[in-house]
Every structure is written in structure tokens, then in C-alpha cells.
GROMACS .gro file of C-alpha atoms in nm:
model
  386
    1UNK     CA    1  10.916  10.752   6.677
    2UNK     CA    2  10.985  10.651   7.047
    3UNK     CA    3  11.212  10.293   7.019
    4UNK     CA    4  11.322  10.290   7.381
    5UNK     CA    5  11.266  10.396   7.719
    6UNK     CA    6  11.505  10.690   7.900
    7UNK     CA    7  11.747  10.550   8.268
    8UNK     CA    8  11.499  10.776   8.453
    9UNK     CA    9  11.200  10.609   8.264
   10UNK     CA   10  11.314  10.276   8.315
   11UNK     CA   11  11.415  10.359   8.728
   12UNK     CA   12  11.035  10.512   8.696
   13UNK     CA   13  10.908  10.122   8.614
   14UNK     CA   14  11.112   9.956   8.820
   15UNK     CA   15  11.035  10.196   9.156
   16UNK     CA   16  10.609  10.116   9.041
   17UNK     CA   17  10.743   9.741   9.011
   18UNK     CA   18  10.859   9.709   9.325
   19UNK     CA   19  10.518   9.947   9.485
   20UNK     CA   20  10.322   9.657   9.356
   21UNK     CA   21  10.502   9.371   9.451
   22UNK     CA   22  10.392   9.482   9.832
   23UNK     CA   23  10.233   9.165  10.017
   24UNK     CA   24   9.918   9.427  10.101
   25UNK     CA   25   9.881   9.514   9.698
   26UNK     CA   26   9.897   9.151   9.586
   27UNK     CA   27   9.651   9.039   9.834
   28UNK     CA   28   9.415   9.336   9.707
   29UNK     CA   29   9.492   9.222   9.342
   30UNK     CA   30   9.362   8.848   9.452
   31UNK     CA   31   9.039   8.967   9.623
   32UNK     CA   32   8.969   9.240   9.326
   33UNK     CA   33   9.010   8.967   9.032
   34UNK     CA   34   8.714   8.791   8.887
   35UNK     CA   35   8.625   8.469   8.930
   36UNK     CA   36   8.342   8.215   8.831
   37UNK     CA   37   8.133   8.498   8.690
   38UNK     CA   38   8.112   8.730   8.999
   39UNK     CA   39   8.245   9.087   8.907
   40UNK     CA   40   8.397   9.183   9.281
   41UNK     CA   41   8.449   9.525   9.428
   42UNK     CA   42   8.741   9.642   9.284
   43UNK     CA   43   8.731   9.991   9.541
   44UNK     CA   44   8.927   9.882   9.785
   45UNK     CA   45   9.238   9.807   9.636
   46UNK     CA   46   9.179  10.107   9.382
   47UNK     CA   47   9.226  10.296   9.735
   48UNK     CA   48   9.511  10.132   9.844
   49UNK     CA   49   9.658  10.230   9.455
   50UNK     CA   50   9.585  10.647   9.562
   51UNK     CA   51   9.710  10.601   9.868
   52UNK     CA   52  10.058  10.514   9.728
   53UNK     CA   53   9.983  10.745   9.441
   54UNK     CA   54   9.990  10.539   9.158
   55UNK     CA   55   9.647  10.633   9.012
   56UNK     CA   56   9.705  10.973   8.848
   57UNK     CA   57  10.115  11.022   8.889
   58UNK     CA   58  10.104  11.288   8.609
   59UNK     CA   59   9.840  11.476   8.705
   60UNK     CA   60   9.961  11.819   8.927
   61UNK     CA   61  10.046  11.840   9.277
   62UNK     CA   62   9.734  12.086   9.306
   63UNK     CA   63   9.525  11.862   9.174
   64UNK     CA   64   9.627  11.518   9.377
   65UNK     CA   65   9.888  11.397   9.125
   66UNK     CA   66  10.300  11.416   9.145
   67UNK     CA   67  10.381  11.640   8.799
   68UNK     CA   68  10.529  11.393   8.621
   69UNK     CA   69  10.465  11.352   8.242
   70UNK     CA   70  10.211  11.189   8.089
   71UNK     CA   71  10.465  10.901   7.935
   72UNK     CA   72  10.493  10.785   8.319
   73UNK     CA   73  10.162  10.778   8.368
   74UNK     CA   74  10.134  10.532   8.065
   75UNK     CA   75  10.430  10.312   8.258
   76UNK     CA   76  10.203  10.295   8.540
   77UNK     CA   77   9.942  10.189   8.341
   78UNK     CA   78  10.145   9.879   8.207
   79UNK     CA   79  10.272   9.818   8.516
   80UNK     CA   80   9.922   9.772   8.661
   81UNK     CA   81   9.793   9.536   8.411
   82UNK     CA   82  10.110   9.330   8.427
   83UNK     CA   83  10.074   9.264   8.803
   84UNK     CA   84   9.674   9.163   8.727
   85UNK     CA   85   9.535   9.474   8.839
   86UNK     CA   86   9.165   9.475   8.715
   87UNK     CA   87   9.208   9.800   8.432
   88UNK     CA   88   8.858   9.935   8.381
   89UNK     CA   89   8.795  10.161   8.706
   90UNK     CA   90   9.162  10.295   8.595
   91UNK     CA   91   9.091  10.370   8.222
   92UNK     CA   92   8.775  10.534   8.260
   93UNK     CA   93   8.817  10.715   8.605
   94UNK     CA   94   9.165  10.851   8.546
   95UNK     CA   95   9.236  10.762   8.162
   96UNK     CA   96   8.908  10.941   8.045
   97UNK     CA   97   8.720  11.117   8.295
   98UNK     CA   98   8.957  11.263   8.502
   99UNK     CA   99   9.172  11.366   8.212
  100UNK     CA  100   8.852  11.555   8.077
  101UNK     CA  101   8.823  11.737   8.317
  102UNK     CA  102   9.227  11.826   8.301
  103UNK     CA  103   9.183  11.943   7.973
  104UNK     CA  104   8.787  12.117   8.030
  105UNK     CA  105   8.707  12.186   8.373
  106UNK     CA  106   8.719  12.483   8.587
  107UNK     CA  107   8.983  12.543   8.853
  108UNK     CA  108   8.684  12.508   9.070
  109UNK     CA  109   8.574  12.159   8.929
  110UNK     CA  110   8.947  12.050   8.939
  111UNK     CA  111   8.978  12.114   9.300
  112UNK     CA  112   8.613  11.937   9.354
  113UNK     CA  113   8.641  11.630   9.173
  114UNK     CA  114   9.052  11.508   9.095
  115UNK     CA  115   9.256  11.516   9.454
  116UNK     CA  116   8.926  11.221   9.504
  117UNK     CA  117   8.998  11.041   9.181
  118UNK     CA  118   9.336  11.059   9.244
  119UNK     CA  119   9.317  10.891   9.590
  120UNK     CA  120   9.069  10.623   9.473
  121UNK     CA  121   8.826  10.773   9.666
  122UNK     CA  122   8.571  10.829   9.408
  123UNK     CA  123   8.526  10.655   9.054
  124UNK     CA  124   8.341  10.786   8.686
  125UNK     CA  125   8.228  10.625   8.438
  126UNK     CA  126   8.144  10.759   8.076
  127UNK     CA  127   7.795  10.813   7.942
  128UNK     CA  128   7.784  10.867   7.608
  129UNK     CA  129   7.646  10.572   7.407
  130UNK     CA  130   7.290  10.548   7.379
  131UNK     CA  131   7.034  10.300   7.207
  132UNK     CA  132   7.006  10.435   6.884
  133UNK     CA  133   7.352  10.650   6.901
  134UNK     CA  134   7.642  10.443   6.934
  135UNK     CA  135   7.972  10.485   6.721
  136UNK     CA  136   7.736  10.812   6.602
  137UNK     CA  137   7.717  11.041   6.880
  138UNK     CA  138   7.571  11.315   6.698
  139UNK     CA  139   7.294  11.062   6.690
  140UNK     CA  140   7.221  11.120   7.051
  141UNK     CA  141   6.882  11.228   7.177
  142UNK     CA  142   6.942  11.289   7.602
  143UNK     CA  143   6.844  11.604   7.663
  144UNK     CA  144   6.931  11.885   7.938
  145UNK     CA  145   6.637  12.167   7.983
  146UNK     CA  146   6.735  12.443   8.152
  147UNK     CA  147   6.611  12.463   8.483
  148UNK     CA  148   6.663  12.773   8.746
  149UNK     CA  149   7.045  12.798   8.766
  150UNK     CA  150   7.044  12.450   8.652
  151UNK     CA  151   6.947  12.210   8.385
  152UNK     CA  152   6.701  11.871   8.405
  153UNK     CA  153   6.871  11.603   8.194
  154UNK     CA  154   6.668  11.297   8.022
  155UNK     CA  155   6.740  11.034   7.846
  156UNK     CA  156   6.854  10.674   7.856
  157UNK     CA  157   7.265  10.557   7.803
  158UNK     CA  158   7.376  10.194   7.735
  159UNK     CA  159   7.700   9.926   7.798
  160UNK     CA  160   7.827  10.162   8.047
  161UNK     CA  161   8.108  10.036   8.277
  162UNK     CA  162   8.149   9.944   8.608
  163UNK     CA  163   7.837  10.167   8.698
  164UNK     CA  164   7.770  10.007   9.005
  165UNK     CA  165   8.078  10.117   9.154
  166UNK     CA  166   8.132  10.433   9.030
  167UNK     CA  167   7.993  10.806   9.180
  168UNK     CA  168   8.006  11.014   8.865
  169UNK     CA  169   7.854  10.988   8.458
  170UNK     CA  170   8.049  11.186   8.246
  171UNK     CA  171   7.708  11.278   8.021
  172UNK     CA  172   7.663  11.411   7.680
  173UNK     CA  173   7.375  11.593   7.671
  174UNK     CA  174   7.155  11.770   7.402
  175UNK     CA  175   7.098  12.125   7.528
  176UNK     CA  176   6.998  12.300   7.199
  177UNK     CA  177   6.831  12.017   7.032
  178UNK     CA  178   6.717  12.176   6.691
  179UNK     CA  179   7.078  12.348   6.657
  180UNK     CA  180   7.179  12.059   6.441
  181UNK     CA  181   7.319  11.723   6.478
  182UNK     CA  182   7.686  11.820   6.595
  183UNK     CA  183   7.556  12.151   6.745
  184UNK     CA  184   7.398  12.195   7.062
  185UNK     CA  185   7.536  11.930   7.272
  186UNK     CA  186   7.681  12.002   7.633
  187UNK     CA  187   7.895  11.752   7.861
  188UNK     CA  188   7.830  11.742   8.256
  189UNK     CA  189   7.908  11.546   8.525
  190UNK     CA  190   7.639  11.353   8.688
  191UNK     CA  191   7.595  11.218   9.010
  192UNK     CA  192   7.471  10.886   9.022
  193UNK     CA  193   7.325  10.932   9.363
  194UNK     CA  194   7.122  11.164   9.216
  195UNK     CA  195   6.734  11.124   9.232
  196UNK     CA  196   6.554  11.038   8.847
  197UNK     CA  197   6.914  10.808   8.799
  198UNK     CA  198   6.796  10.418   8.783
  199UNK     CA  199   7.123  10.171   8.696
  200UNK     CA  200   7.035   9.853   8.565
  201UNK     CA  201   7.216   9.545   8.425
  202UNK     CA  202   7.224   9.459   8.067
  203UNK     CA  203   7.252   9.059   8.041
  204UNK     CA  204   7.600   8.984   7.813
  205UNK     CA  205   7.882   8.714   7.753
  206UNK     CA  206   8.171   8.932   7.903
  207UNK     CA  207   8.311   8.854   8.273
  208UNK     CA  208   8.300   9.254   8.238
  209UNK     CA  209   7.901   9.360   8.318
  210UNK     CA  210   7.768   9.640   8.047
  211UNK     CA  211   7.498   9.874   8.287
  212UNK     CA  212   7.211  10.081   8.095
  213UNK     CA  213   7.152  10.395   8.294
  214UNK     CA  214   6.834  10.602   8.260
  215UNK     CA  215   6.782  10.944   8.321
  216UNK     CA  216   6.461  11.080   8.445
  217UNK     CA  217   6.484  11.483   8.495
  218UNK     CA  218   6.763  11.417   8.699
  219UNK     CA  219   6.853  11.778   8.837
  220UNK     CA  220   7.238  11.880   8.750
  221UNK     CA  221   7.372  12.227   8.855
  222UNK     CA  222   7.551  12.468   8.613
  223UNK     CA  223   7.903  12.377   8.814
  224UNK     CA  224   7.876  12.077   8.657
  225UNK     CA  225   7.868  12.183   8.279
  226UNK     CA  226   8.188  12.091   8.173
  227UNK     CA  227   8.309  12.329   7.912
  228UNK     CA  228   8.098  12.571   7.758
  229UNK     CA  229   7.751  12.517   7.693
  230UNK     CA  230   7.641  12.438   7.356
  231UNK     CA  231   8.015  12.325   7.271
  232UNK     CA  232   8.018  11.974   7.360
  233UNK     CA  233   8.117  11.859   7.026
  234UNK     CA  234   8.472  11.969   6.992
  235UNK     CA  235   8.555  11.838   7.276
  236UNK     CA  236   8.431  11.507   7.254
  237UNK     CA  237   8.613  11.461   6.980
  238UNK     CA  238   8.938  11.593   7.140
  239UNK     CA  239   8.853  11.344   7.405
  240UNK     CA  240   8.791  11.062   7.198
  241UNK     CA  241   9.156  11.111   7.034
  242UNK     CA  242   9.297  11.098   7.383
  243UNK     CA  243   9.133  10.807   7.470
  244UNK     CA  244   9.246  10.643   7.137
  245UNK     CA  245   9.626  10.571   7.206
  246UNK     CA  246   9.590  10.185   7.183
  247UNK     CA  247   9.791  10.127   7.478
  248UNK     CA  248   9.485   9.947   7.668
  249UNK     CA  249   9.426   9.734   7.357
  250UNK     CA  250   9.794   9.617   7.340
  251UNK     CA  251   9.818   9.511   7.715
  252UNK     CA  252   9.523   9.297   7.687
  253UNK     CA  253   9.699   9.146   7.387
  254UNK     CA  254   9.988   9.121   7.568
  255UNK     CA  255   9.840   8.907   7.826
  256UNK     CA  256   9.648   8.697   7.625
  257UNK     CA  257   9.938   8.573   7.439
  258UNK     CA  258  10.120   8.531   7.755
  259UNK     CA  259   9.821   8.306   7.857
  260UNK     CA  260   9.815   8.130   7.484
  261UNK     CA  261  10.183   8.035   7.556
  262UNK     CA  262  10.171   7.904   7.881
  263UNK     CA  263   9.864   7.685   7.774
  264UNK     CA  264  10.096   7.581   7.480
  265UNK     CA  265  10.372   7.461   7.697
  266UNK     CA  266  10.150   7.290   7.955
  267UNK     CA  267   9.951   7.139   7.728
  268UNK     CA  268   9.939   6.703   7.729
  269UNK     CA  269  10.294   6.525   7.582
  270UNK     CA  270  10.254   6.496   7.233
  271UNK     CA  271  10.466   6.473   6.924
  272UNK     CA  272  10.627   6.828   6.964
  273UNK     CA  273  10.631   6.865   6.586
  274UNK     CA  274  10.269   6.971   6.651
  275UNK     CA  275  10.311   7.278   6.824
  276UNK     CA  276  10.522   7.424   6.575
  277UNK     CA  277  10.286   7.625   6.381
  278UNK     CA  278  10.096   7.732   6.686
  279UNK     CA  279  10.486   7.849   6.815
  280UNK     CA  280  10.551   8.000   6.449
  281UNK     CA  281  10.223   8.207   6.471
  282UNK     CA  282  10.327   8.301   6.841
  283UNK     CA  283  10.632   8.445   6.705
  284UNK     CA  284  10.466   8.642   6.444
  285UNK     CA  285  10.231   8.800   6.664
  286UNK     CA  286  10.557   8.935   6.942
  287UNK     CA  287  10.640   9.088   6.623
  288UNK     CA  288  10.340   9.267   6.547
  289UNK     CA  289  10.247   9.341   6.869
  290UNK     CA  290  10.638   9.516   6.913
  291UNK     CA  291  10.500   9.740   6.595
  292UNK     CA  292  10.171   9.779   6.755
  293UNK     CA  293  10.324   9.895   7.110
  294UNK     CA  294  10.555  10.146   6.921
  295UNK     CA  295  10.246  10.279   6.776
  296UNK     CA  296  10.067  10.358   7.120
  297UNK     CA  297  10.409  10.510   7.240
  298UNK     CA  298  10.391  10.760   6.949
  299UNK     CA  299  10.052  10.871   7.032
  300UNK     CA  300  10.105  10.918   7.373
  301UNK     CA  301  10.471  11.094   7.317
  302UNK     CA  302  10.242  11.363   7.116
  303UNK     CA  303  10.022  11.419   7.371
  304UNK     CA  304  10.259  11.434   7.645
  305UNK     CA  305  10.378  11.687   7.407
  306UNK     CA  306  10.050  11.872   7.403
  307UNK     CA  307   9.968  11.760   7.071
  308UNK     CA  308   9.628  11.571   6.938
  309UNK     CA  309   9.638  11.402   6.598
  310UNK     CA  310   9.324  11.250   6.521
  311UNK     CA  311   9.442  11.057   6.268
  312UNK     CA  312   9.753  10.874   6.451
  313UNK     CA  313   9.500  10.802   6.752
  314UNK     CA  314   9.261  10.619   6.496
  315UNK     CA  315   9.554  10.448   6.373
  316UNK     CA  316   9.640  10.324   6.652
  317UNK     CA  317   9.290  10.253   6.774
  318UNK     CA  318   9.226  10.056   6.451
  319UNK     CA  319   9.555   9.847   6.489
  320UNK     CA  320   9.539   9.763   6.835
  321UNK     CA  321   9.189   9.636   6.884
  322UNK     CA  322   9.172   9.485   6.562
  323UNK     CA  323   9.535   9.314   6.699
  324UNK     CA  324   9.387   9.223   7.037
  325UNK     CA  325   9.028   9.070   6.905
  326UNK     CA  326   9.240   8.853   6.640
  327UNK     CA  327   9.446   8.735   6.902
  328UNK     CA  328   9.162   8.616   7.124
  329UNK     CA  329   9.000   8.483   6.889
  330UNK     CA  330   9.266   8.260   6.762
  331UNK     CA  331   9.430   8.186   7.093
  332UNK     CA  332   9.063   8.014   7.221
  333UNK     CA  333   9.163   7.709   7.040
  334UNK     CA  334   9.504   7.670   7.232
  335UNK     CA  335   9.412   7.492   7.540
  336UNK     CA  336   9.311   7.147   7.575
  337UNK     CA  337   9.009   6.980   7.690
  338UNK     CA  338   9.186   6.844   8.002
  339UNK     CA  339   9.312   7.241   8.049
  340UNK     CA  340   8.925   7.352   8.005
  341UNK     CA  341   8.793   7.102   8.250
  342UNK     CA  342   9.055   7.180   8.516
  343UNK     CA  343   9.014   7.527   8.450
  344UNK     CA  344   9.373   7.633   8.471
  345UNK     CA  345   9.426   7.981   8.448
  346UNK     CA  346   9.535   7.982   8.101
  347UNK     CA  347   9.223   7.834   7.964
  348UNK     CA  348   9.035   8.084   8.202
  349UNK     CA  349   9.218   8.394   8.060
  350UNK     CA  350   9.155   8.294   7.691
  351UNK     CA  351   8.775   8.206   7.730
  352UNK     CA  352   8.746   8.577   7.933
  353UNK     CA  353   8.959   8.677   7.641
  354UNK     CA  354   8.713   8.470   7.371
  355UNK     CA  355   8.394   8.645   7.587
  356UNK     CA  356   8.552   9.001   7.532
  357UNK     CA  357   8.675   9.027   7.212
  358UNK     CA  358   8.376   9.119   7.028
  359UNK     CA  359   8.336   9.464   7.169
  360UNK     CA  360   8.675   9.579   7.157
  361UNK     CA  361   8.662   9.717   6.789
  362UNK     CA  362   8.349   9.886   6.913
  363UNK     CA  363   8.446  10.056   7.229
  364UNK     CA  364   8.603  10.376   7.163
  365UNK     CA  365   8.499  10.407   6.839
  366UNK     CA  366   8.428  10.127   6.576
  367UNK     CA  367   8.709  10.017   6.338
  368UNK     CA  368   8.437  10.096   6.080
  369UNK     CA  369   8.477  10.485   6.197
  370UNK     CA  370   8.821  10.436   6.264
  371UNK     CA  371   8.894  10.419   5.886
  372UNK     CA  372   8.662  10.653   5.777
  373UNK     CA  373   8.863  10.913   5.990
  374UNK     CA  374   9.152  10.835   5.829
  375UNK     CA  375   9.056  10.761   5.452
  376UNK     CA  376   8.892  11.131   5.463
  377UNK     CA  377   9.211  11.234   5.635
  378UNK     CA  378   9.408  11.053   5.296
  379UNK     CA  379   9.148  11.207   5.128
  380UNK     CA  380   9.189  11.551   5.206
  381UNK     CA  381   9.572  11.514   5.153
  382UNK     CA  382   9.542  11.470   4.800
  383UNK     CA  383   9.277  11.662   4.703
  384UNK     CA  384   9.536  11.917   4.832
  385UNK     CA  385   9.835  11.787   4.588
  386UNK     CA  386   9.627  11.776   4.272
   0.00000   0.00000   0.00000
């Protein structure tokens, strides 16, 4: 268990510190935040990120990154929430697609697709979730027919993010569909240029806007299977555990309670005897958010070890969204009403927080699924010492 950070890990934070401080990044942090509902174009300063190569610092040289380990590329990724950079474009570009296709793709698919995502030149998004087939993707009913050298996928995904913005789908596909329910399925990147793709909005509370994407026999090639064909599953759930470290949870967490205490401390003179419970319950959640960062830290130290463990990603999955959503939720009732109507940006943080919450024990997995991966894990264990 990781309880502190290295001199060269801490020089590491303070060098991306002091890249993001520039007057050019700041002003591309102000024009890329949200405000008043309208989700802005967050390309640009994504682009001015890959230009000073802060988007994908542990990828390889080859491949548009600077060989550092993974644990640096997690600094980065606190760094950039903590100076207000918008994290979504990051997470799923870099965080999830882009380290896919690290751990799937071709040589050839490497050099197509990551010196781009490194420079914020191009963005992906993740297709997976589908009306009927959320937290079950073996549920899923998008199809891929073979077609020439090819393969025609249809079928219709849901609360995708960012779409809009972003060039590629990373798609689960069906492409034996009577092989059985966690059989058959095939991952490829999609274009979402491509003709048969339609992106539409789905109407929701979050400043965030969810996209549903449909499919209509939009043509892929075979260089952009990912993996082998028919073995989709394994590595989906591989995937899944790397996206599971909790880190992304915790930083929103971070920053709400940040916000909560500001509002606290600007709030109206009154008898300060009244904040003290609000203070009390402050404290106790620095503690448990200390535990809960320590947790994401372990999970990433094992896979910047090349090692997956399921069962510590849900963990930490489970912990840190269900730490972040009870945060939020609690924290909505800080501000006052003369903080709501001026709209200071505490009270603006905490509503976005409020608006938010709901989905993050979905995303990713549900907390439901979360513990059932690691009650059969428990499960298993002592079956074994009977």
C-alpha cells in the first residue's frame, strides 16, 4: 500500500503544476468550462494539453507519449482536474480508449490512431451501453455482419459522452450472435464520420450531455477489429478493471468538498456555533476521502506494475463513487439562498455536483455489480478453505 509520493514523483507534479499555471492554459481552461447550461468545445485547449504533452505522458515515445510510468500519468490526471480542466475528453480518449488500444491493438493501429490522441488532435468516446444492455453487456444486441474484407455493424448505443466532439466509438459488437451471451462479441473502432452513424442528444439534468448513437450498416474495415474476432469479452472485462481505479471518482469528490467549504465559510454571519456539525462532517469526510485516495493509488500501483485485480478495481470503484455521490448529495444543502441567487461559484459547483451524482454509481459499472464481483470473489475464497 502506496502512503506517499517518491522526490522524483513529487518534482513530476510540481514541473505539470507549473505547465498549467501558463497564462495561454488558464485562458483555455476559462473558455473550455461550462457555464449557464452550454457544454463548450473543449478541443482547443485539449490541443494546447498535446502540444505540451500532458495528455498521454506514459504512453511510449513511438506511440506519441514520453515513457514514463503509468503512476505519472495518474499525477497528471490530478493535476488537470485541480487547475479546472474539464476531465471527460481526458478519461475516455486517453484513460479508456487509447489505453485499449495499448493493451489490444496492432502495431499498425497504434501508429494510426495514438501519436493523434496523444496530441489532442483526435478524441474517442466509448460505445458500449445500449437500451436494454447497460451494467449487462452480455445483454447487448449491435451486431457486425461480415461484409467483403469488412464487417456492417447495427445497432443503437446510449448516454455516450462528449459524442459531438469526438472522431472515434470504441464499439462492442455482436459478431457471432447465437455463440452465447459472453461469446461472440468483437470490439472495433468506429468512425463517426462514417455514413449509417446518426448522433443525437438525449434530454438529462447533468451540465454533462448523454448522446444516443445509432448505427445503420455502418461499413467498418477489418483494421479496425480490435483484438481478435469473436474475443471481445475478455477484454472488456480487462478493460473495465482498468478503467475502475477510482481515481476520477475521488477528484470530483475532492472538489466538491473544496466547493462545500468555501460556501461554508462565505456563507451570511451567523452564530458560528451553527456551522459546527457541517465543519465536524467536513472533517470526517478528508478522512475518508484520504482512505479512499490510498485506495485508487493501490490500484493504479498494480497496474503500473502490469497487474489487473478485478476485485481491488471494484473495490475501489464501489468506494469512490459511492464516496463522491454521498458527498454531493449532502453538500447541496450547504449554500445559502443569497449564495444560490448570486450564483457564486460554490453554489454553482454543488448544484453541477447535485445534477451529476446520480449516474456516477452507474457509469463504469453499477455499485450493484460492483459487489456482486466481489461477494463471488469472497465467495470463491472460502469455498476454497472449507
Amino acid at each position: 500500500m502506496r502512503f506517499g509520493f517518491t522526490e522524483e514523483q513529487q518534482q513530476f507534479r510540481a514541473d505539470v503544476r507549473r505547465a498549467l499555471r501558463a497564462p495561454e492554459v488558464r485562458a483555455a481552461v476559462a473558455e473550455a468550462t461550462p457555464a449557464h447550461g452550454v457544454e463548450p468545445d473543449m478541443r482547443p485547449l485539449y490541443r494546447l494539453l498535446g502540444e505540451r504533452g500532458l495528455l498521454a505522458v506514459h504512453w511510449p515515445a513511438e506511440f506519441g507519449g514520453a515513457d514514463r510510468p503509468l503512476t505519472d500519468a495518474a499525477i497528471v490526471a490530478e493535476e488537470l482536474v485541480r487547475a479546472g480542466v474539464p476531465d471527460t475528453l481526458h478519461v475516455n480518449t486517453i484513460q479508456i480508449v487509447g489505453q485499449f488500444l495499448l493493451m489490444a491493438g496492432t502495431t499498425a493501429q497504434k501508429q494510426r490512431h495514438l501519436p493523434r490522441l496523444a496530441r489532442g488532435e483526435r478524441f474517442a468516446s466509448v460505445l458500449y451501453t445500449e437500451p436494454d444492455a447497460g451494467s449487462d453487456l452480455g445483454a447487448l444486441r449491435t451486431v457486425a455482419e461480415p461484409d467483403g474484407d469488412g464487417y456492417r455493424i447495427t445497432g443503437t448505443k446510449v448516454f455516450s459522452l462528449k459524442t459531438r466532439f469526438v472522431d472515434y466509438g470504441l464499439c462492442a459488437a455482436r459478431t457471432t450472435p447465437d455463440a452465447g451471451k459472453y461469446q461472440g462479441i468483437s470490439l472495433f473502432l468506429v468512425g463517426l464520420d462514417a455514413p449509417g452513424v446518426t448522433v443525437s442528444l438525449i434530454p438529462g439534468i447533468s451540465d454533462e450531455q448523454f448522446h444516443q448513437v445509432d448505427l445503420d450498416s455502418v461499413p467498418v474495415s477489418g483494421d479496425d477489429l480490435l483484438g481478435a474476432r469473436d474475443q471481445g469479452w475478455p477484454l472488456l472485462n480487462e478493460a473495465l478493471a482498468i478503467e475502475r481505479t477510482g481515481l476520477d471518482y475521488y477528484l470530483k469528490a475532492e472538489h466538491w468538498l473544496e466547493a462545500a467549504l468555501r460556501a461554508l465559510v462565505d456563507r451570511e454571519p451567523r452564530d458560528p456555533h451553527d456551522a459546527l456539525p457541517d465543519l465536524e462532517r467536513i472533517g470526517r469526510w478528508e478522512g475518508t476521502l484520504m482512505a479512499d485516495h490510498a485506495l485508487a493509488w493501490e490500484v493504479l500501483t498494480q497496474l503500473a506494475s502490469d497487474r489487473v485485480d478485478p476485485v481491488t478495481a471494484a473495490v475501489a470503484k464501489y468506494h469512490s463513487s459511492e464516496l463522491a455521490q454521498a458527498i454531493a448529495m449532502w453538500a447541496a444543502g450547504i449554500p445559502d439562498p443569497g449564495q444560490r441567487a448570486a450564483r457564486t461559484g460554490a453554489a454553482v459547483t454543488l448544484d453541477s455536483a447535485h445534477r451529476e451524482a446520480p449516474g456516477l454509481t452507474l457509469s463504469a459499472g453499477t455499485s450493484e455489480v460492483m459487489l456482486q464481483i466481489i461477494t463471488t470473489a469472497f465467495d470463491s475464497i472460502g469455498q476454497e478453505n472449507r
